Amino acid sequence: MAGVGRRRGRIVLSIICIVLGVVWFFPILWMLFASLQPNSELLVYPPRIIPRVVTLENFKTILFSTRGVNVGRAFLNSVFYASIVTLGVLVTATPAAYAFARMRFRGREVLFWLIVATLILPVQMFIVPVYLLLDKLDLLNTIWAIILPPIGPAFGVFLLRQFMLTIPDELEDAAKIDGCPPLRFLVQVVVPLMRPPLVSLAILTFLGTWNDLLWPMLVITDSKLLPLQPALTRIRGEYHGTFEAGTIMAGAFVAAIPVLVIFALASRYIVRAVSTSGISR
Amino acid sequence: MGTTKKKRRDLTPFFFILPFMIFFIVFIVIPLIHGLILSFQDWGLMSDPIFVGMENYKELLGVRRFKQAVQNTLRFAGLSVPLLLVIPLLLALLLNKSFFGQKLAQNAIISPFLIPSGSVLLLWVWMLDSQTGMINHILKALGLPGQAWLSRSNSAMAAIVFITLWWTSGYNIILYLSSLQDLPQELYEAAAVDGAGGWKQFWHITLPLLRNRMLFITTLQIIASFKLFDQVYILTGGGPAGSTRTLAFYLYETGFRDWMFGRAAAVSWYMFIMIAIIGVLQAKLLTRWLGEGV
């Protein structure tokens, strides 16, 4: 009896969750289906969710149009910026985290916790002074304004240090006896050991840069240098929301494709990245 | 041999942290100090900075838009923090079971949080459009009245909360799921032997064990709710009638529309003070409240 009740419970749970999942995901499906329809089809009532006519016209318009901002170019800009920032964070945070976790020097703990304490400060506290700094250095409206500041925050150092604390002492002792220089030890032994947290950090950094709107919007006005997020907010002014909804949805979907692809291919890594980002408990 | 080697070794940590420290000092430490100095200065686009003491802080208290921004930010936090604490927990409890379609449902509910704000918000601007929006189409089909959700002051903030909940729940679900999977199964087996049902098990085992995770999520959500910008910028522009103007949006307006850098810096320090106060209060309250279950 109990078994039957349990199986029935499981079927009900299954149905509830699948329905919930479909409803939850529906807006994103609608974004895709709308972008595949001619704009005129989107004005009819009742709306056609499954496209009657499928066309790639909207994607062609949004990616290659010379009307205002070019989303195709902004897409490539974003790939470039996010990759460089990710590289910059990995290259600077890895040795620093290693030093804070494994090396002995005066003031190590105090310095580390002071650095980590800045993580709770809201990003808004840095916007005005960093903007003025870049202005003074004549770097506004250059790629440096997007690439350099995100390397400052201590998140990567904090995350990697937690994992580096777990490296067994014996490994280091062996390396010291062999006369292996610290930098080579870091690159050849520590980095391969730290692959999972490094991948997590890379994913979080890439997505963070890809998804940032406010900062690039403030420091970049040249539409050639614009990354995708501010470019998207601009197409809204350039296309008519009601009559060109399909075209705008094509732009929105283009920006969502990379993250959806990363999620489809590496959801395991993303889940781990997020759960380790909450490592402080 | 010993001495030279030792001296050289002493500099290695320095070289290891140097690249990071350069960026940290230039983009975190110096701006933090400069921001504090700025908040005591009157500095516009055309003028040179003048030291004005606490003037920016005092003046802000009398600015209607600032007060409105504080109220709206607290309203958003008051609505979104509890919702983003509880609803992802309920969803995580559902998804933590194994059943047919579990993976599918989980990915469908989690994935929106990864999508950039530009995409998500352009989508919702259209979905909530009074004439051609899907939401009003659905309401109409159900025989319910639709409305211009984003251009009415009574519904604009609610719409922002709703969209934020839909968009960002996934992140918290992941945090909850990772905690739920770490819970010791023996406790539940022992509880079941003692005849404790699902509800009792949840109340006396699951909830107390999730306490730290819930505290963490609350802190995260409070900080996030004070930063609310993208939704306001894209969906409402702070309107209608300033009903969705948040502190982060007001800071943007002050610094980059009115070009009053000193005052914008003061706004950011007010933000910090408020986050710090609320953070301490919530840690105390939540510990006491959740502590009872232990």
Coordinates of C-alpha atoms in Angstrom, one line a residue:
Chain A
M1 CA 0.0 0.0 0.0
A2 CA 2.6 2.4 1.1
G3 CA 4.6 1.7 -2.0
V4 CA 1.7 2.6 -4.3
G5 CA 1.1 5.8 -2.4
R6 CA 4.7 6.7 -2.7
R7 CA 4.8 6.0 -6.4
R8 CA 1.7 8.1 -6.9
G9 CA 3.3 10.9 -4.8
R10 CA 6.3 10.7 -7.0
I11 CA 4.2 11.0 -10.2
V12 CA 2.4 14.0 -8.8
L13 CA 5.7 15.6 -7.9
S14 CA 7.0 14.9 -11.3
I15 CA 4.1 16.5 -13.0
I16 CA 4.1 19.6 -10.7
C17 CA 7.8 20.2 -11.2
I18 CA 7.8 19.7 -15.0
V19 CA 4.8 22.0 -15.4
L20 CA 6.6 24.5 -13.1
G21 CA 9.8 24.2 -15.2
V22 CA 7.9 24.7 -18.4
V23 CA 6.1 27.8 -17.1
W24 CA 9.3 29.2 -15.6
F25 CA 11.3 28.7 -18.8
F26 CA 8.4 29.9 -21.1
P27 CA 9.6 33.6 -21.3
I28 CA 12.9 32.4 -22.7
L29 CA 11.3 30.1 -25.2
W30 CA 9.0 33.0 -26.2
M31 CA 12.0 35.2 -26.8
L32 CA 13.4 32.5 -29.2
F33 CA 10.1 31.8 -30.9
A34 CA 9.3 35.5 -31.3
S35 CA 12.8 36.2 -32.8
L36 CA 12.1 33.6 -35.5
Q37 CA 8.8 35.2 -36.6
P38 CA 8.3 38.2 -38.9
N39 CA 7.5 41.3 -36.9
S40 CA 4.0 41.5 -38.3
E41 CA 3.1 38.1 -37.0
L42 CA 3.7 39.3 -33.5
L43 CA 1.0 41.9 -33.7
V44 CA -1.9 39.4 -34.1
Y45 CA -4.2 38.4 -31.3
P46 CA -4.3 35.7 -30.1
P47 CA -0.5 35.5 -30.2
R48 CA 1.1 32.6 -32.1
I49 CA 3.6 31.0 -29.8
I50 CA 4.8 28.4 -32.2
P51 CA 5.9 30.3 -35.3
R52 CA 3.7 29.8 -38.4
V53 CA 6.4 31.4 -40.6
V54 CA 10.0 30.9 -39.6
T55 CA 12.5 33.4 -40.7
L56 CA 16.1 34.5 -39.8
E57 CA 15.4 38.0 -41.0
N58 CA 15.4 39.4 -37.5
F59 CA 18.8 38.0 -36.8
K60 CA 20.2 39.3 -40.0
T61 CA 18.8 42.8 -39.2
I62 CA 20.1 42.9 -35.7
L63 CA 23.6 41.4 -36.4
F64 CA 24.5 43.3 -39.6
S65 CA 22.4 46.4 -39.6
T66 CA 24.1 49.7 -39.9
R67 CA 21.2 51.4 -38.3
G68 CA 22.7 52.7 -35.0
V69 CA 24.7 50.3 -32.9
N70 CA 25.9 47.1 -34.5
V71 CA 25.1 44.1 -32.3
G72 CA 27.3 41.7 -34.1
R73 CA 30.3 43.8 -33.4
A74 CA 29.2 44.4 -29.8
F75 CA 29.0 40.6 -29.4
L76 CA 32.6 40.2 -30.6
N77 CA 33.7 43.1 -28.3
S78 CA 32.1 41.4 -25.4
V79 CA 33.8 38.0 -26.1
F80 CA 37.1 39.9 -26.2
Y81 CA 36.6 41.9 -23.1
A82 CA 35.2 39.0 -21.0
S83 CA 38.1 36.7 -22.1
I84 CA 40.8 39.3 -21.3
V85 CA 39.3 40.1 -17.9
T86 CA 39.1 36.4 -17.1
L87 CA 42.7 35.9 -18.1
G88 CA 43.8 38.9 -16.1
V89 CA 41.9 37.8 -12.9
L90 CA 43.4 34.2 -13.2
V91 CA 46.9 35.4 -13.7
T92 CA 46.9 37.9 -10.9
A93 CA 44.8 36.0 -8.4
T94 CA 46.5 32.7 -8.6
P95 CA 50.0 33.7 -7.3
A96 CA 48.5 36.1 -4.8
A97 CA 46.2 33.4 -3.4
Y98 CA 49.1 31.0 -3.2
A99 CA 51.2 33.5 -1.3
F100 CA 48.4 34.1 1.2
A101 CA 47.7 30.5 1.6
R102 CA 51.1 28.9 1.7
M103 CA 53.9 31.4 2.2
R104 CA 55.0 32.9 5.4
F105 CA 55.5 36.7 5.6
R106 CA 55.0 39.5 8.0
G107 CA 51.4 40.8 8.3
R108 CA 50.0 38.1 6.0
E109 CA 46.8 37.5 8.0
V110 CA 46.0 41.1 8.6
L111 CA 46.6 42.1 5.0
F112 CA 44.6 39.2 3.7
W113 CA 41.5 39.9 5.8
L114 CA 41.7 43.6 5.1
I115 CA 41.7 42.8 1.4
V116 CA 38.7 40.4 1.8
A117 CA 36.8 42.9 3.9
T118 CA 36.6 45.2 0.8
L119 CA 34.4 42.5 -0.8
I120 CA 31.3 43.5 1.2
L121 CA 31.5 47.1 -0.2
P122 CA 28.9 47.8 -2.8
V123 CA 30.3 48.4 -6.3
Q124 CA 28.6 51.8 -6.3
M125 CA 31.2 53.1 -3.9
F126 CA 33.9 52.8 -6.6
I127 CA 32.0 54.0 -9.6
V128 CA 32.6 57.7 -9.2
P129 CA 36.2 57.7 -8.1
V130 CA 37.3 55.1 -10.6
Y131 CA 35.5 57.0 -13.4
L132 CA 37.4 60.2 -12.3
L133 CA 40.7 58.2 -12.1
L134 CA 40.3 56.9 -15.7
D135 CA 39.3 60.3 -16.8
K136 CA 42.5 61.7 -15.4
L137 CA 44.6 58.9 -17.0
D138 CA 42.8 59.7 -20.3
L139 CA 41.5 56.1 -20.5
L140 CA 37.8 56.8 -20.7
N141 CA 36.3 55.5 -23.9
T142 CA 39.2 53.0 -24.5
I143 CA 39.2 49.2 -24.0
W144 CA 41.3 49.7 -20.9
A145 CA 38.4 51.3 -19.1
I146 CA 36.6 48.0 -19.3
I147 CA 39.5 45.6 -19.0
L148 CA 41.5 46.9 -16.1
P149 CA 39.2 47.8 -13.2
P150 CA 37.5 44.4 -12.8
I151 CA 40.9 42.8 -12.0
G152 CA 41.0 44.9 -8.7
P153 CA 38.4 43.1 -6.6
A154 CA 39.7 40.4 -4.2
F155 CA 37.0 37.7 -4.9
G156 CA 39.4 35.5 -6.9
V157 CA 42.1 35.7 -4.3
F158 CA 39.7 34.8 -1.6
L159 CA 38.1 31.9 -3.5
L160 CA 41.4 30.3 -4.6
R161 CA 43.0 30.7 -1.2
Q162 CA 40.3 28.6 0.5
F163 CA 41.2 25.8 -1.9
M164 CA 45.0 26.2 -1.7
L165 CA 44.9 25.8 2.1
T166 CA 44.0 22.2 1.4
I167 CA 47.2 21.4 -0.5
P168 CA 49.2 18.8 1.5
D169 CA 52.4 20.1 3.1
E170 CA 54.3 17.0 1.9
L171 CA 54.1 18.2 -1.7
E172 CA 55.8 21.5 -0.9
D173 CA 58.4 19.9 1.3
A174 CA 59.3 17.5 -1.5
A175 CA 59.5 20.4 -4.0
K176 CA 61.8 22.3 -1.6
I177 CA 64.1 19.4 -1.3
D178 CA 64.3 19.0 -5.0
G179 CA 65.2 22.7 -5.2
C180 CA 62.1 23.5 -7.3
P181 CA 61.6 27.3 -7.5
P182 CA 58.3 28.6 -6.1
L183 CA 57.1 29.9 -9.4
R184 CA 57.7 26.6 -11.2
F185 CA 56.0 24.8 -8.3
L186 CA 53.0 27.1 -8.7
V187 CA 52.7 26.6 -12.4
Q188 CA 53.5 22.9 -12.7
V189 CA 52.0 21.5 -9.5
V190 CA 49.6 23.9 -7.9
V191 CA 47.7 25.0 -11.0
P192 CA 46.9 21.5 -12.2
L193 CA 45.8 20.6 -8.7
M194 CA 43.6 23.7 -8.6
R195 CA 41.8 23.1 -11.9
P196 CA 38.3 22.9 -10.4
P197 CA 38.3 26.2 -8.5
L198 CA 40.2 27.9 -11.4
V199 CA 37.5 26.8 -13.8
S200 CA 34.8 28.0 -11.4
L201 CA 36.6 31.3 -11.0
A202 CA 37.0 31.6 -14.8
I203 CA 33.3 30.9 -15.4
L204 CA 32.1 33.4 -12.7
T205 CA 34.5 36.1 -14.0
F206 CA 33.5 35.6 -17.6
L207 CA 29.8 35.7 -16.9
G208 CA 30.3 38.7 -14.6
T209 CA 32.0 40.7 -17.3
W210 CA 29.6 39.5 -20.0
N211 CA 26.6 40.5 -17.9
D212 CA 27.8 43.9 -16.6
L213 CA 25.8 46.8 -17.8
L214 CA 26.4 49.9 -15.6
W215 CA 30.2 50.2 -15.8
P216 CA 30.7 49.8 -19.6
M217 CA 27.7 52.0 -20.2
L218 CA 29.4 54.8 -18.2
V219 CA 32.9 54.5 -19.6
I220 CA 32.2 53.7 -23.2
T221 CA 30.4 56.1 -25.5
D222 CA 32.0 55.1 -28.8
S223 CA 29.6 52.7 -30.4
K224 CA 32.5 50.7 -32.0
L225 CA 33.9 49.8 -28.6
L226 CA 30.5 49.1 -27.0
P227 CA 30.0 45.7 -25.4
L228 CA 26.8 43.8 -25.8
Q229 CA 24.9 44.8 -22.7
P230 CA 24.9 48.6 -23.2
A231 CA 24.4 47.9 -27.0
L232 CA 21.2 46.0 -26.2
T233 CA 19.8 48.9 -24.2
R234 CA 20.6 51.2 -27.1
I235 CA 18.8 49.0 -29.7
R236 CA 15.6 49.6 -27.7
G237 CA 15.8 53.3 -28.7
E238 CA 16.6 52.5 -32.3
Y239 CA 13.9 49.9 -33.0
H240 CA 10.3 50.3 -32.4
G241 CA 9.4 48.1 -29.5
T242 CA 5.8 47.3 -30.5
F243 CA 6.3 46.9 -34.3
E244 CA 9.8 45.4 -34.3
A245 CA 9.5 43.2 -31.3
G246 CA 10.9 40.2 -33.2
T247 CA 14.0 42.1 -34.1
I248 CA 14.6 43.2 -30.5
M249 CA 14.0 39.7 -29.3
A250 CA 16.6 38.5 -31.8
G251 CA 19.1 40.9 -30.2
A252 CA 18.1 39.8 -26.7
F253 CA 18.5 36.1 -27.7
V254 CA 21.9 36.7 -29.3
A255 CA 23.2 38.0 -26.0
A256 CA 21.7 35.0 -24.2
I257 CA 23.1 32.3 -26.5
P258 CA 26.6 32.1 -25.1
V259 CA 25.5 31.8 -21.5
L260 CA 22.8 29.2 -22.4
V261 CA 25.4 27.3 -24.4
I262 CA 27.9 27.4 -21.5
F263 CA 25.1 26.3 -19.2
A264 CA 24.0 23.4 -21.5
L265 CA 27.6 22.2 -21.9
A266 CA 28.9 22.9 -18.4
S267 CA 26.0 23.2 -16.0
R268 CA 27.9 21.0 -13.6
Y269 CA 30.7 23.6 -13.5
I270 CA 28.4 26.5 -13.1
V271 CA 26.5 24.8 -10.3
R272 CA 29.9 24.2 -8.6
A273 CA 31.1 27.7 -9.4
V274 CA 28.0 29.2 -7.7
S275 CA 28.1 26.9 -4.7
T276 CA 31.8 27.6 -4.1
S277 CA 31.1 31.3 -4.5
G278 CA 29.1 30.9 -1.3
I279 CA 32.0 29.1 0.4
S280 CA 32.2 31.7 3.2
R281 CA 29.0 30.3 4.7
Chain B
M1 CA 75.1 30.5 1.1
G2 CA 72.4 30.3 3.7
T3 CA 72.0 34.1 4.1
T4 CA 71.8 35.0 0.4
K5 CA 69.3 32.3 -0.2
K6 CA 67.2 33.3 2.7
K7 CA 67.1 36.9 1.7
R8 CA 66.0 36.0 -1.8
R9 CA 63.3 33.7 -0.5
D10 CA 61.9 36.5 1.6
L11 CA 61.0 38.5 -1.5
T12 CA 59.1 35.7 -3.2
P13 CA 55.8 36.3 -1.5
F14 CA 56.1 39.9 -2.3
F15 CA 56.5 39.2 -6.0
F16 CA 53.6 36.7 -5.9
I17 CA 51.2 39.2 -4.5
L18 CA 52.5 42.2 -6.4
P19 CA 50.6 41.9 -9.7
F20 CA 47.3 41.6 -7.8
M21 CA 48.2 44.3 -5.3
I22 CA 48.8 46.8 -8.1
F23 CA 45.3 46.4 -9.4
F24 CA 43.9 46.2 -5.9
I25 CA 45.5 49.5 -4.8
V26 CA 44.8 51.4 -8.0
F27 CA 41.1 50.3 -8.4
I28 CA 40.0 49.5 -4.8
V29 CA 42.1 51.3 -2.2
I30 CA 42.8 54.6 -3.9
P31 CA 39.2 55.0 -5.2
L32 CA 37.9 54.1 -1.7
I33 CA 39.9 56.9 -0.1
H34 CA 39.3 59.3 -3.0
G35 CA 35.5 58.5 -2.7
L36 CA 35.6 59.5 0.9
I37 CA 37.4 62.7 0.2
L38 CA 35.0 63.4 -2.7
S39 CA 32.0 63.1 -0.4
F40 CA 33.3 66.1 1.5
Q41 CA 33.8 68.1 -1.7
D42 CA 31.6 70.1 -4.0
W43 CA 32.6 69.1 -7.4
G44 CA 30.7 69.6 -10.7
L45 CA 31.7 69.2 -14.3
M46 CA 32.8 72.7 -14.8
S47 CA 34.2 73.7 -11.4
D48 CA 37.2 72.7 -9.3
P49 CA 36.6 70.6 -6.2
I50 CA 35.9 72.7 -3.0
F51 CA 36.0 71.3 0.5
V52 CA 32.6 71.7 2.0
G53 CA 32.7 69.4 5.1
M54 CA 29.5 67.5 5.8
E55 CA 27.5 69.7 3.5
N56 CA 26.8 66.9 0.9
Y57 CA 25.5 64.6 3.6
K58 CA 23.4 67.2 5.2
E59 CA 22.0 68.5 2.0
L60 CA 21.0 65.1 0.8
L61 CA 18.8 64.6 3.8
G62 CA 16.7 67.5 2.5
V63 CA 16.5 66.3 -1.1
R64 CA 13.1 64.8 -1.9
R65 CA 14.5 62.5 -4.6
F66 CA 17.1 61.1 -2.2
K67 CA 14.5 60.4 0.5
Q68 CA 12.3 58.8 -2.1
A69 CA 15.3 56.7 -3.3
V70 CA 15.9 55.5 0.3
Q71 CA 12.3 54.6 0.7
N72 CA 12.1 52.8 -2.6
T73 CA 15.3 50.8 -1.9
L74 CA 14.0 49.7 1.5
R75 CA 10.7 48.8 -0.1
F76 CA 12.4 46.7 -2.7
A77 CA 14.6 45.1 -0.1
G78 CA 11.6 44.5 2.1
L79 CA 9.8 42.7 -0.7
S80 CA 12.5 41.0 -2.5
V81 CA 14.8 39.7 0.3
P82 CA 12.1 37.5 2.0
L83 CA 10.8 36.3 -1.3
L84 CA 14.2 35.4 -2.6
L85 CA 14.9 33.7 0.7
V86 CA 11.8 31.5 0.9
I87 CA 10.7 30.8 -2.7
P88 CA 14.1 29.4 -3.8
L89 CA 14.1 27.3 -0.6
L90 CA 10.7 25.8 -1.5
L91 CA 11.8 25.1 -5.0
A92 CA 15.0 23.6 -3.8
L93 CA 13.1 21.3 -1.5
L94 CA 11.0 20.1 -4.4
L95 CA 13.9 19.7 -6.7
N96 CA 16.0 17.9 -4.1
K97 CA 13.9 14.7 -4.6
S98 CA 14.6 12.3 -7.4
F99 CA 11.8 11.9 -9.9
F100 CA 11.2 11.7 -13.6
G101 CA 12.1 15.1 -15.2
Q102 CA 14.0 16.4 -12.2
K103 CA 17.0 17.5 -14.2
L104 CA 14.8 19.2 -16.8
A105 CA 12.8 21.1 -14.3
Q106 CA 15.9 22.1 -12.3
N107 CA 17.7 23.4 -15.4
A108 CA 14.6 25.2 -16.6
I109 CA 14.2 27.1 -13.3
I110 CA 17.8 27.8 -12.6
S111 CA 19.1 28.9 -16.0
P112 CA 17.4 32.4 -16.2
F113 CA 19.8 33.8 -13.6
L114 CA 22.7 33.4 -16.1
I115 CA 21.1 35.5 -18.8
P116 CA 22.3 39.1 -19.0
S117 CA 20.1 41.8 -17.7
G118 CA 19.8 43.4 -21.2
S119 CA 18.2 40.3 -22.7
V120 CA 16.0 39.5 -19.7
L121 CA 14.7 43.0 -19.3
L122 CA 14.1 43.8 -23.0
L123 CA 12.1 40.6 -23.0
W124 CA 10.0 41.7 -20.0
V125 CA 9.5 45.2 -21.3
W126 CA 7.8 43.5 -24.2
M127 CA 6.0 40.8 -22.2
L128 CA 4.5 43.5 -19.9
D129 CA 3.6 45.9 -22.8
S130 CA 0.0 47.0 -22.3
Q131 CA -1.1 46.4 -25.9
T132 CA 1.1 43.6 -27.3
G133 CA 2.5 42.0 -24.2
M134 CA 2.1 38.3 -23.5
I135 CA 1.1 38.9 -19.9
N136 CA -1.9 41.0 -20.8
H137 CA -2.8 38.5 -23.5
I138 CA -2.8 35.7 -21.0
L139 CA -4.8 37.7 -18.5
K140 CA -7.3 38.6 -21.2
A141 CA -7.7 34.9 -22.1
L142 CA -8.4 34.2 -18.5
G143 CA -11.0 37.0 -18.4
L144 CA -8.9 39.2 -16.1
P145 CA -8.1 42.9 -16.7
G146 CA -4.6 43.8 -18.0
Q147 CA -2.8 47.0 -17.3
A148 CA 0.2 49.0 -18.2
W149 CA 2.3 47.4 -15.5
L150 CA 5.5 49.4 -15.8
S151 CA 3.9 52.9 -16.2
R152 CA 1.7 52.8 -13.2
S153 CA 3.2 53.8 -9.8
N154 CA 1.2 51.1 -8.0
S155 CA 2.4 48.2 -10.1
A156 CA 5.9 49.2 -11.4
M157 CA 7.8 48.2 -8.3
A158 CA 5.8 45.0 -7.9
A159 CA 6.7 44.2 -11.5
I160 CA 10.4 44.8 -10.8
V161 CA 10.2 42.5 -7.8
F162 CA 8.4 39.8 -9.7
I163 CA 10.9 39.9 -12.6
T164 CA 13.8 39.9 -10.2
L165 CA 12.4 36.9 -8.4
W166 CA 11.9 35.0 -11.7
W167 CA 15.3 36.0 -13.0
T168 CA 17.6 35.4 -10.0
S169 CA 16.0 32.6 -8.0
G170 CA 18.2 30.1 -9.7
Y171 CA 21.3 31.3 -8.0
N172 CA 19.8 30.8 -4.5
I173 CA 18.4 27.5 -5.5
I174 CA 21.9 26.3 -6.4
L175 CA 23.1 27.5 -3.0
Y176 CA 20.2 25.7 -1.2
L177 CA 20.6 22.5 -3.2
S178 CA 24.3 22.3 -2.4
S179 CA 23.5 22.6 1.3
L180 CA 20.6 20.2 1.2
Q181 CA 22.8 17.5 -0.4
D182 CA 25.2 17.9 2.5
L183 CA 22.6 17.2 5.1
P184 CA 23.3 14.0 7.2
Q185 CA 20.8 11.3 6.1
E186 CA 21.2 9.5 9.4
L187 CA 19.3 12.2 11.2
Y188 CA 16.3 11.8 8.9
E189 CA 16.4 8.0 9.3
A190 CA 16.5 8.3 13.1
A191 CA 13.7 10.9 13.0
A192 CA 11.6 8.5 10.8
V193 CA 12.2 5.7 13.3
D194 CA 11.0 8.0 16.0
G195 CA 7.8 8.6 14.0
A196 CA 8.5 12.2 13.0
G197 CA 6.7 13.1 9.8
G198 CA 7.9 15.2 6.9
W199 CA 6.8 18.5 8.3
K200 CA 8.4 17.8 11.7
Q201 CA 11.6 16.7 10.0
F202 CA 11.7 19.8 8.0
W203 CA 11.1 22.1 11.0
H204 CA 13.4 20.4 13.4
I205 CA 16.2 19.1 11.2
T206 CA 16.3 20.7 7.8
L207 CA 15.6 24.3 8.8
P208 CA 18.1 24.5 11.7
L209 CA 20.8 22.9 9.5
L210 CA 20.2 25.4 6.8
R211 CA 20.5 28.3 9.2
N212 CA 23.9 29.5 8.1
R213 CA 23.0 29.1 4.4
M214 CA 19.9 31.3 5.0
L215 CA 21.9 33.9 6.8
F216 CA 24.4 33.9 3.9
I217 CA 21.7 34.3 1.3
T218 CA 20.0 37.0 3.3
T219 CA 23.2 39.0 3.5
L220 CA 23.8 38.4 -0.2
Q221 CA 20.3 39.5 -1.1
I222 CA 20.4 42.7 1.0
I223 CA 23.6 43.8 -0.7
A224 CA 22.1 42.9 -4.1
S225 CA 18.9 44.8 -3.4
F226 CA 20.8 47.9 -2.5
K227 CA 22.6 47.7 -5.9
L228 CA 19.3 47.4 -7.8
F229 CA 20.0 49.3 -11.0
D230 CA 19.7 47.4 -14.3
Q231 CA 16.0 46.7 -13.8
V232 CA 15.2 50.3 -13.0
Y233 CA 17.4 51.7 -15.8
I234 CA 15.9 49.5 -18.5
L235 CA 12.3 48.9 -17.3
T236 CA 11.2 52.2 -15.8
G237 CA 14.0 54.8 -15.8
G238 CA 13.1 55.4 -12.2
G239 CA 9.5 56.3 -12.9
P240 CA 6.6 56.6 -12.9
A241 CA 6.7 59.6 -10.7
G242 CA 9.9 58.4 -9.1
S243 CA 8.2 55.3 -7.7
T244 CA 11.0 53.0 -8.7
R245 CA 14.0 55.4 -8.2
T246 CA 16.4 53.4 -6.1
L247 CA 19.6 54.6 -4.4
A248 CA 21.8 53.0 -7.0
F249 CA 19.8 54.7 -9.7
Y250 CA 19.8 58.0 -7.9
L251 CA 23.5 57.8 -7.6
Y252 CA 23.8 57.3 -11.3
E253 CA 21.5 60.3 -11.9
T254 CA 23.4 62.5 -9.5
G255 CA 26.9 61.5 -10.7
F256 CA 26.4 60.9 -14.4
R257 CA 23.4 63.0 -15.4
D258 CA 23.7 66.0 -13.1
W259 CA 27.5 65.5 -12.9
M260 CA 27.7 66.2 -9.1
F261 CA 30.5 63.9 -8.2
G262 CA 30.8 65.0 -4.5
R263 CA 27.2 64.4 -3.8
A264 CA 27.2 61.1 -5.7
A265 CA 30.1 59.9 -3.5
A266 CA 28.1 60.9 -0.4
V267 CA 25.2 58.8 -1.7
S268 CA 27.5 55.8 -2.0
W269 CA 28.7 56.2 1.6
Y270 CA 25.1 56.5 2.8
M271 CA 24.5 53.2 0.9
F272 CA 27.4 51.6 2.7
I273 CA 26.2 52.8 6.1
M274 CA 22.7 51.5 5.5
I275 CA 24.0 48.1 4.3
A276 CA 26.2 47.8 7.4
I277 CA 23.4 48.7 9.8
I278 CA 20.9 46.4 8.2
G279 CA 23.5 43.6 7.9
V280 CA 24.3 43.7 11.6
L281 CA 20.6 43.9 12.5
Q282 CA 19.6 41.0 10.3
A283 CA 22.4 38.8 11.5
K284 CA 21.2 39.4 15.1
L285 CA 17.5 39.0 14.4
L286 CA 17.8 36.0 12.1
T287 CA 20.2 34.2 14.4
R288 CA 17.7 34.6 17.3
W289 CA 14.7 33.7 15.2
L290 CA 16.2 30.7 13.5
G291 CA 18.1 29.7 16.6
E292 CA 14.9 28.7 18.3
G293 CA 14.5 25.7 16.1
V294 CA 17.8 24.1 17.3

